[in-house]
Short mmCIF file of C-alpha atoms in Angstrom, two decimals:
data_model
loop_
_atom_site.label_atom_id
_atom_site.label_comp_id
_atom_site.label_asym_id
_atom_site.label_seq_id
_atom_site.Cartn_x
_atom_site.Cartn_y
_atom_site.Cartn_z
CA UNK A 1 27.00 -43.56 -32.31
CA UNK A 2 28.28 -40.27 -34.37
CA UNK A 3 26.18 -40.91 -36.82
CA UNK A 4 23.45 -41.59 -34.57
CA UNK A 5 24.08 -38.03 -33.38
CA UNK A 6 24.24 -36.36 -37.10
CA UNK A 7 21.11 -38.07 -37.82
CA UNK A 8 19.31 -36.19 -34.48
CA UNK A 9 21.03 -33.07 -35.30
CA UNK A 10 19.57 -33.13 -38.59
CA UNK A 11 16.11 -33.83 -37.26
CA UNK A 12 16.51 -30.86 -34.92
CA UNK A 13 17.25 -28.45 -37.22
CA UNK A 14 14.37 -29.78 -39.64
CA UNK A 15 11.55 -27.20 -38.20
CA UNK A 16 13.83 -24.14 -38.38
CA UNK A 17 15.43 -24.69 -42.14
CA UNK A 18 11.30 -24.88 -42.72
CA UNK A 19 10.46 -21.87 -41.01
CA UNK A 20 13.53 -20.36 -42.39
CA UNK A 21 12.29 -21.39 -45.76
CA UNK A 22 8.98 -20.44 -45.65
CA UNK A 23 9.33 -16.72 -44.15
CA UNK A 24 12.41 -15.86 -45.95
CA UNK A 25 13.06 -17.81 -49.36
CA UNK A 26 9.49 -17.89 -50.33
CA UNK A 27 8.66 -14.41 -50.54
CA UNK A 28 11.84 -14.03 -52.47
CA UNK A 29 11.01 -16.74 -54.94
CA UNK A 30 7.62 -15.48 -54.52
CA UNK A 31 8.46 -11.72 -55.79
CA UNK A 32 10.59 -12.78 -58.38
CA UNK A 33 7.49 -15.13 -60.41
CA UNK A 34 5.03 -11.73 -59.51
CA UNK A 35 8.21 -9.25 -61.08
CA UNK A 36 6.71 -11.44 -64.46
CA UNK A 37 3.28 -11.41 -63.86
CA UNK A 38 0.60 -8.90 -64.04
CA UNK A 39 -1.98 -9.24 -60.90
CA UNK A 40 -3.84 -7.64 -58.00
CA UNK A 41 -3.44 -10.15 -55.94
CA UNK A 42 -7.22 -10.74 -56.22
CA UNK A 43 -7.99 -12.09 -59.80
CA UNK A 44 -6.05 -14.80 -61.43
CA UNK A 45 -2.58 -13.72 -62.81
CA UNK A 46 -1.33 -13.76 -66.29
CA UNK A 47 2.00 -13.76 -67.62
CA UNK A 48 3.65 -10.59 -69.07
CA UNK A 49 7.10 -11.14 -69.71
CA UNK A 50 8.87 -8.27 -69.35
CA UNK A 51 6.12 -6.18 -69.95
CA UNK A 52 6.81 -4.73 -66.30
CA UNK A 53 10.33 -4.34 -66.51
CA UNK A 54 9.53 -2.39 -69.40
CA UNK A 55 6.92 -0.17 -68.05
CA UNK A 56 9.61 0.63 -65.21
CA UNK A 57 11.97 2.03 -67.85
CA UNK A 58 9.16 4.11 -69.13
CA UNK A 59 8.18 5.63 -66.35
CA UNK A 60 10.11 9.29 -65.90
CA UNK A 61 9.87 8.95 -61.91
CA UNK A 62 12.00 6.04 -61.72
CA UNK A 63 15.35 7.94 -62.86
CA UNK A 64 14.39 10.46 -60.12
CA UNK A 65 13.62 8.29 -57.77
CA UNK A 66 17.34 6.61 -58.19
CA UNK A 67 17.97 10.00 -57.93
CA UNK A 68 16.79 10.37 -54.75
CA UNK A 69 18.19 7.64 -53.30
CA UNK A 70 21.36 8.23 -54.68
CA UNK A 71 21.80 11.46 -52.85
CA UNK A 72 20.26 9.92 -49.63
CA UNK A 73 22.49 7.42 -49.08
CA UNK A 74 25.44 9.71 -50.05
CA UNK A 75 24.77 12.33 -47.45
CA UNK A 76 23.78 9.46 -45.27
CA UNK A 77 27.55 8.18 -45.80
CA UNK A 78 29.03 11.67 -45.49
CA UNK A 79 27.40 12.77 -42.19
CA UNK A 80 26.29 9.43 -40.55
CA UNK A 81 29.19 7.10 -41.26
CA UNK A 82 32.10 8.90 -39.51
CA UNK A 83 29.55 10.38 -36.89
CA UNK A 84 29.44 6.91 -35.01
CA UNK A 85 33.26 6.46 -35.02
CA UNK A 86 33.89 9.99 -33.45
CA UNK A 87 31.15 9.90 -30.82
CA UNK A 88 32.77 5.74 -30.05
CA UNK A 89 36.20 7.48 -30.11
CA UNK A 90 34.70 10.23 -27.73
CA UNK A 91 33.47 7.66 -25.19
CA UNK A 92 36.13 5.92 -25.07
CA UNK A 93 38.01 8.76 -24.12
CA UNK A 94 36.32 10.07 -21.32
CA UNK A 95 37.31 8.80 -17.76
CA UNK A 96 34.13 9.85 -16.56
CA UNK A 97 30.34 10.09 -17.82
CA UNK A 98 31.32 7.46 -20.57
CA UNK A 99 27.96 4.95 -19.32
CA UNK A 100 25.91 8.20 -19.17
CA UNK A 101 26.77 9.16 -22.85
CA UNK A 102 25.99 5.34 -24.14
CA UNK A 103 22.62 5.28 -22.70
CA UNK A 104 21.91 8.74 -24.39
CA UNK A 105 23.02 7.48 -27.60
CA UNK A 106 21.75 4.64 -27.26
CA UNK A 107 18.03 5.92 -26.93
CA UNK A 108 17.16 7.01 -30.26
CA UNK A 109 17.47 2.91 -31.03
CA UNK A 110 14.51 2.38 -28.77
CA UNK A 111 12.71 4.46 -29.64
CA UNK A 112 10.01 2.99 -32.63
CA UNK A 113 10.61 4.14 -35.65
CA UNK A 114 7.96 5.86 -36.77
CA UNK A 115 7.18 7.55 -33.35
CA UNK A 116 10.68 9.16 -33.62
CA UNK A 117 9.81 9.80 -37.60
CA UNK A 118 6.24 11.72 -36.04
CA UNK A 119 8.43 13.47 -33.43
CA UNK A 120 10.89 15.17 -35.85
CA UNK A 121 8.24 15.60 -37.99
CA UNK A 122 6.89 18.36 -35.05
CA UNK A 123 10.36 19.45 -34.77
CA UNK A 124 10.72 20.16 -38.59
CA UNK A 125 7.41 22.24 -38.25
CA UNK A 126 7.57 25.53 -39.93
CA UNK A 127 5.06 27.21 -37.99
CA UNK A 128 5.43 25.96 -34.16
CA UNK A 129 8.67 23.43 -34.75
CA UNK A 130 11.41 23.18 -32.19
CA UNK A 131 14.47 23.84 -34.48
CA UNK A 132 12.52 27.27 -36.03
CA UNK A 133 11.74 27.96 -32.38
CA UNK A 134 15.25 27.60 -30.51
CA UNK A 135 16.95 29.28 -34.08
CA UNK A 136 14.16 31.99 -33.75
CA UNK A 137 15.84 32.64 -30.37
CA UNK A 138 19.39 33.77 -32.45
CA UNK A 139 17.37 35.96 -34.83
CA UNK A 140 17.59 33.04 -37.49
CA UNK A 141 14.98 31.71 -39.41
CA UNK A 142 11.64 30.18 -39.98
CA UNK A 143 13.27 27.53 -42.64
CA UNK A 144 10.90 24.91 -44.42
CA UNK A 145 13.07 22.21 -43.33
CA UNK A 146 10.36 19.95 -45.27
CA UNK A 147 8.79 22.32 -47.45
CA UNK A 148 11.83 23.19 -49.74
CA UNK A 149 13.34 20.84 -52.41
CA UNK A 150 16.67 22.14 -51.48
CA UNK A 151 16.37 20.84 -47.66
CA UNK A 152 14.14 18.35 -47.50
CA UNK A 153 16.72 15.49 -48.27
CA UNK A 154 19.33 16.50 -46.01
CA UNK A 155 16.39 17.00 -43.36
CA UNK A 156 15.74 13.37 -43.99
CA UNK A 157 19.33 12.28 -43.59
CA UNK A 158 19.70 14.62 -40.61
CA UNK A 159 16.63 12.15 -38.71
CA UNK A 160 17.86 9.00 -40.16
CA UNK A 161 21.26 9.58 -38.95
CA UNK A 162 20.13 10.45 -35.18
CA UNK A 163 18.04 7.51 -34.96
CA UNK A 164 20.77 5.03 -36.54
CA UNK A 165 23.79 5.84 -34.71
CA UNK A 166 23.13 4.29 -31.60
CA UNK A 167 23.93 0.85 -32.79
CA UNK A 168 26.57 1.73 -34.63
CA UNK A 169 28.41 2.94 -31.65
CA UNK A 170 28.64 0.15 -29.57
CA UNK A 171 29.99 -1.64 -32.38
CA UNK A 172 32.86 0.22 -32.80
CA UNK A 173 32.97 0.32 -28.45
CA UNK A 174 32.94 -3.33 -28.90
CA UNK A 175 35.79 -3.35 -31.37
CA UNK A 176 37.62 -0.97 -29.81
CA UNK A 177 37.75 -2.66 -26.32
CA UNK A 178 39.42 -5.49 -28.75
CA UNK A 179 42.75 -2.58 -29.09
CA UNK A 180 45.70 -3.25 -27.48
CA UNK A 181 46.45 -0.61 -24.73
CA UNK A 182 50.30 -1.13 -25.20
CA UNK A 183 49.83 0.41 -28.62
CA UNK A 184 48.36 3.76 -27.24
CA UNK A 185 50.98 3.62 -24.46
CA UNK A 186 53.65 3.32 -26.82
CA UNK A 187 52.45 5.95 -28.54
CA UNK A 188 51.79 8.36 -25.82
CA UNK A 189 55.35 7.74 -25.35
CA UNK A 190 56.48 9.20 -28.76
CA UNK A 191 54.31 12.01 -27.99
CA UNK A 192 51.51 11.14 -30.92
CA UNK A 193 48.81 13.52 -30.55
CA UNK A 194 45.42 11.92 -29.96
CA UNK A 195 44.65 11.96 -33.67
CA UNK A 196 47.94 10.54 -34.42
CA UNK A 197 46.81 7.84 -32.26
CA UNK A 198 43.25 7.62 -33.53
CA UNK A 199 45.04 7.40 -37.38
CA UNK A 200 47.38 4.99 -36.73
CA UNK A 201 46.40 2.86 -33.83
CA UNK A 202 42.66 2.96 -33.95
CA UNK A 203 41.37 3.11 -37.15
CA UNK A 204 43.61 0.22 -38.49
CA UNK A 205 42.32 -2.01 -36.16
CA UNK A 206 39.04 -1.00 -36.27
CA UNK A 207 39.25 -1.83 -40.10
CA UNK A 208 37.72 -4.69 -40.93
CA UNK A 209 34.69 -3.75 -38.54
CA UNK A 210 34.45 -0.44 -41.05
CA UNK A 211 34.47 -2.45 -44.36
CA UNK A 212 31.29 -4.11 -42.80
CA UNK A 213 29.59 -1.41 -41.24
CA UNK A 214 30.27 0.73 -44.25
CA UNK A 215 28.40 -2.03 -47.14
CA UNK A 216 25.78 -2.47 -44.04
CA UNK A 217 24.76 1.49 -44.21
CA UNK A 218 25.03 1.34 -48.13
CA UNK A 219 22.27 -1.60 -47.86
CA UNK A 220 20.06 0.29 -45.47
CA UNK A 221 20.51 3.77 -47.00
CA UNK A 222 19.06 2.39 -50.44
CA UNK A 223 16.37 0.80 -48.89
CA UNK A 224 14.87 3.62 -46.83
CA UNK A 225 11.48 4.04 -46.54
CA UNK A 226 9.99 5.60 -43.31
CA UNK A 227 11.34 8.61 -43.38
CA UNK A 228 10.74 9.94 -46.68
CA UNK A 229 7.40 8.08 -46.20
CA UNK A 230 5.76 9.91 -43.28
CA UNK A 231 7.81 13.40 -43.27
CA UNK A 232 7.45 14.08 -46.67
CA UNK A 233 5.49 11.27 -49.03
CA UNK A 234 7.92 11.90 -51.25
CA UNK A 235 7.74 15.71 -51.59
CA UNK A 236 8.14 18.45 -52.20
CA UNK A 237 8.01 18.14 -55.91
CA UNK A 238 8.88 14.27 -55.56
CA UNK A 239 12.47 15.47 -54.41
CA UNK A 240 12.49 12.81 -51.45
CA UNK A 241 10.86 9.76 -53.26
CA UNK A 242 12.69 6.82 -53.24
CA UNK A 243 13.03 3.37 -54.90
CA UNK A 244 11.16 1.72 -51.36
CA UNK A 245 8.82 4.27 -51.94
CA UNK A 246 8.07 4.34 -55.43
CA UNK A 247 7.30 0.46 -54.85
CA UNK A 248 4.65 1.35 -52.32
CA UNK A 249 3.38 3.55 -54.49
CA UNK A 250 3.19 1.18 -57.23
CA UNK A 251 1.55 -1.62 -55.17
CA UNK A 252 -0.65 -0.06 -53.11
CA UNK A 253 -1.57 3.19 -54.38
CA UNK A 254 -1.66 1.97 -58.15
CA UNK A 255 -2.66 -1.70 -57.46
CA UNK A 256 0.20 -2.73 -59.97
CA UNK A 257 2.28 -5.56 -57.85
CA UNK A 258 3.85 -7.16 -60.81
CA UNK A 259 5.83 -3.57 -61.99
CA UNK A 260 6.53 -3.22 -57.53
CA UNK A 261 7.46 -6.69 -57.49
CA UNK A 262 9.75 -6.31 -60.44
CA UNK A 263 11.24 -3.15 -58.94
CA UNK A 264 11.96 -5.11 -56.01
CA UNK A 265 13.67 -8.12 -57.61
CA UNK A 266 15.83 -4.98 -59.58
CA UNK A 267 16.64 -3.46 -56.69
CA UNK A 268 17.77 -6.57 -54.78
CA UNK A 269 20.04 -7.61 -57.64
CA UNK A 270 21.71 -4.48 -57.84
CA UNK A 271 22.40 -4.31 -53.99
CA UNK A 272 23.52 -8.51 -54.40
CA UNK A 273 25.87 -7.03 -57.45
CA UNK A 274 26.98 -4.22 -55.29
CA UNK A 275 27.73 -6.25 -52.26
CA UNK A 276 29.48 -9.22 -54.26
CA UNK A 277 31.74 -6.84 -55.29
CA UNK A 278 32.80 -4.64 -52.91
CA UNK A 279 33.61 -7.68 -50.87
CA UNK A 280 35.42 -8.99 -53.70
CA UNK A 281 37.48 -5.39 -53.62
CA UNK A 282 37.86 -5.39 -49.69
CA UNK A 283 38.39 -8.98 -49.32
CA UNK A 284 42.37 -7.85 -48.45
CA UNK A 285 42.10 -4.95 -47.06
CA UNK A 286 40.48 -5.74 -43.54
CA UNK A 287 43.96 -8.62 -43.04
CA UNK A 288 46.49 -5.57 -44.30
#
């Protein structure tokens, strides 16, 4: 009879480990045979090696690019990492107005991506923008929020980090509904101010959730794309082009899919390196 079971289970699950298969582990295996191949996609392919690996080394935009990307995801880290834990912390606070503030930053979530991209795009507008506008109000200003190589990447980080720290926040609302209230009673007892508490009450507990959240932003920060994209296409002066980018650019502005397939498989095993082990590193820390 149990095996009878097993057996229908296994049937069951036969149409989604194919579906599974076929939209996720194909293109993978898929990119990886066209990261050795050169092709358009339109006349037969032909093996070359590492011929594209090779012409990814060559080309000077690549080590800016990394760059790029680089400095994205560590202003990305420094502004829009701790920004979700303070604003949780915040809310969780507040004896009144706390379902208020989560729908408000929850919004920016809903909002499609590259509509919100268009809309800060108007608000990064030297001319007629919002920011320049209000600022022009205090006597400061016009800046070329987009226009200079100086602040175009933190402009981009700036967007990014409104529209992604929605999510983030009920997370950590999530985890911290999981904290023990005795803990901040005790403590309120001893008199710990409320960042005593938040140091040693909150955050440990909330530690495992910030090992993952933190290797889930380092993942999404290298593999931004919209932003830099449709604010900038990678300028001024190819100061905001990316890795993503770059292998847009190679496929479909230079036809080459085997070098943006190869980028791709490069990029995915450095971000499979760089997630093996950090949670090789971490592995202790979220139990201590």
């Amino acid at each position: 009879m149990t095996r009878g079971r097993g057996v229908a289970a296994a049937l069951f699950l036969v149409p989604t480990v194919l579906v599974f298969g076929l939209f996720s582990w194909w293109p993978i295996i898929r990119s990886v045979v066209l990261g050795f191949q050169q092709t358009n996609l339109v006349e037969a392919a032909t093996f070359a090696g590492l011929d594209n690996f090779r012409t990814l080394l060559a080309d000077p935009l690549l080590g800016m690019a990394v760059r790029n990307t680089l400095l994205f995801t560590g202003l990305a880290l420094l502004i829009g990492f701790p920004l979700p834990i303070f604003l949780a912390v915040l809310m969780s606070e507040l004896r009144r107005g706390s379902g208020l503030m989560r729908v408000l930053v929850y919004l920016p979530v809903v909002v499609p991506p590259v509509v919100a991209v268009l809309m800060w795009k108007w608000f990064y507008d030297p001319d007629s923008g919002l920011f320049n506008q209000v600022l022009g109000l205090v006597g400061l200003g016009p800046y070329p929020w987009l226009q200079s190589t100086g602040m175009a990447m933190p402009s981009l980080v700036l967007e990014a980090t409104w529209a992604g720290a929605g999510g983030a926040v009920l997370i950590y609302l999530a985890a911290l509904s999981g904290v023990p209230t005795e803990l901040y009673e005790a403590a309120e007892l001893d008199g710990a101010s409320v960042w005593r508490r938040l140091w040693h009450v909150t955050l440990p507990h909330l530690r495992p959730i910030l090992l993952i959240m933190l290797l889930l932003q380092v993942i999404n920060t290298f593999q931004v794309f919209t932003e830099p994209f449709v604010l900038t296409d990678g300028g001024p002066e190819d100061s905001t082009v990316t890795v993503l980018l770059l292998i847009y650019r190679y496929a479909f502005v230079g036809g080459d899919y085997g070098t943006a397939a190869a980028l791709s498989v490069s990029l995915a095993v450095v971000l499979a390196v760089l997630s093996a082990g950090y949670l090789r590193l971490t592995r202790t820390w979220g139990t201590k």
